[in-house]
């Protein structure tokens, strides 16, 4: 079985880190992680980048500890392919920037860079993402190469993330690359606007975002990722429509407008959506995490994950103090998308996933409804219409009932097992399988 080749677009964030740990602990035949595309989101983009570098730092330390203790090193995907790390969007396309540091902490990991400074790697890595000055001496260049050689698990890029994303898609056969988007969709929207036909070479886009039939976690109706850049989400969702112009967001005054898509595109985007409806049901209980790692206290990875998860469990309890402390759990929003990618190529292990196709649109201009996912629940059948595509039909404002219009989103409604995922994550990440 050929591995699923993926690009992870991410804004780490606690659950983003948990997702990447699962991805990097995959078997060689399951996943090949080609790139980490960094965006703003849970915190500012540079804090997100620091969390990614810290992740690699602790994977490297964990591998060394496992070798010393006669354990399998794990993280096979990183041995086979060093992912590119590239910096992307620093702010949303048009709206006011909002971050989720109220939950994830000022640094995205519960503030551990301040509370546990000994767990933060030296900041020499910053030079990896800056162009080498022309005035650099041979000695300075050699020192820079030495710094780069220390980071053996990834390849730093000085190009914008959307350019690297498009390059990988352009150089790969169509339908061989999956983009896993677990943050705001700004990088994807910029890539799609820059070169829509190259972007549409993607096999599918797997998105953690939105809330359809459950409350939001940012506003009563909106999930954070769609709220953080609703214009970007609406633009990416529009590519799933047979006629994208029918669901494109209105032009908003902003920091720079992206160009419209061509009227005719060669294909529709295949997009699988993992909203709060499904992700919020998959938990990593604190009691299970503690019991599983109790014999691994000397493990660097255990030390690091315990530090930021302890802070996260405390935050979860502070938000809902009425809950049973013994049932406390962190919702595995982003890791669920990786579980899908791990299993989607396997007829046996991937058989538990269930999806429904819906016309889901993202509100980008409402006073109270920024980032809300809107679905037509009137129960009226769509029809074949005549005349101009996207022309308003009396009684059908928004063209919800015209088959030529509307988005085609595959929403996840079922996984292989709500109760088994936390154990699977723990076993894989801490080297038990």
PDB file of N, CA and C in Angstrom, residues 317 347 364 392:
ATOM      1  N   UNK A 317     -11.140  22.555  32.611  1.00  0.00           N
ATOM      2  CA  UNK A 317     -11.931  22.494  33.839  1.00  0.00           C
ATOM      3  C   UNK A 317     -12.406  23.891  34.249  1.00  0.00           C
ATOM      4  N   UNK A 347      -8.690  -0.350   2.888  1.00  0.00           N
ATOM      5  CA  UNK A 347     -10.102  -0.771   2.862  1.00  0.00           C
ATOM      6  C   UNK A 347     -10.587  -1.305   4.202  1.00  0.00           C
ATOM      7  N   UNK A 364     -19.503  35.350   5.888  1.00  0.00           N
ATOM      8  CA  UNK A 364     -18.327  36.206   6.055  1.00  0.00           C
ATOM      9  C   UNK A 364     -18.674  37.671   6.277  1.00  0.00           C
ATOM     10  N   UNK A 392     -30.431  35.154  -9.799  1.00  0.00           N
ATOM     11  CA  UNK A 392     -31.410  34.954  -8.740  1.00  0.00           C
ATOM     12  C   UNK A 392     -32.757  34.524  -9.314  1.00  0.00           C
TER      13      UNK A 392
END
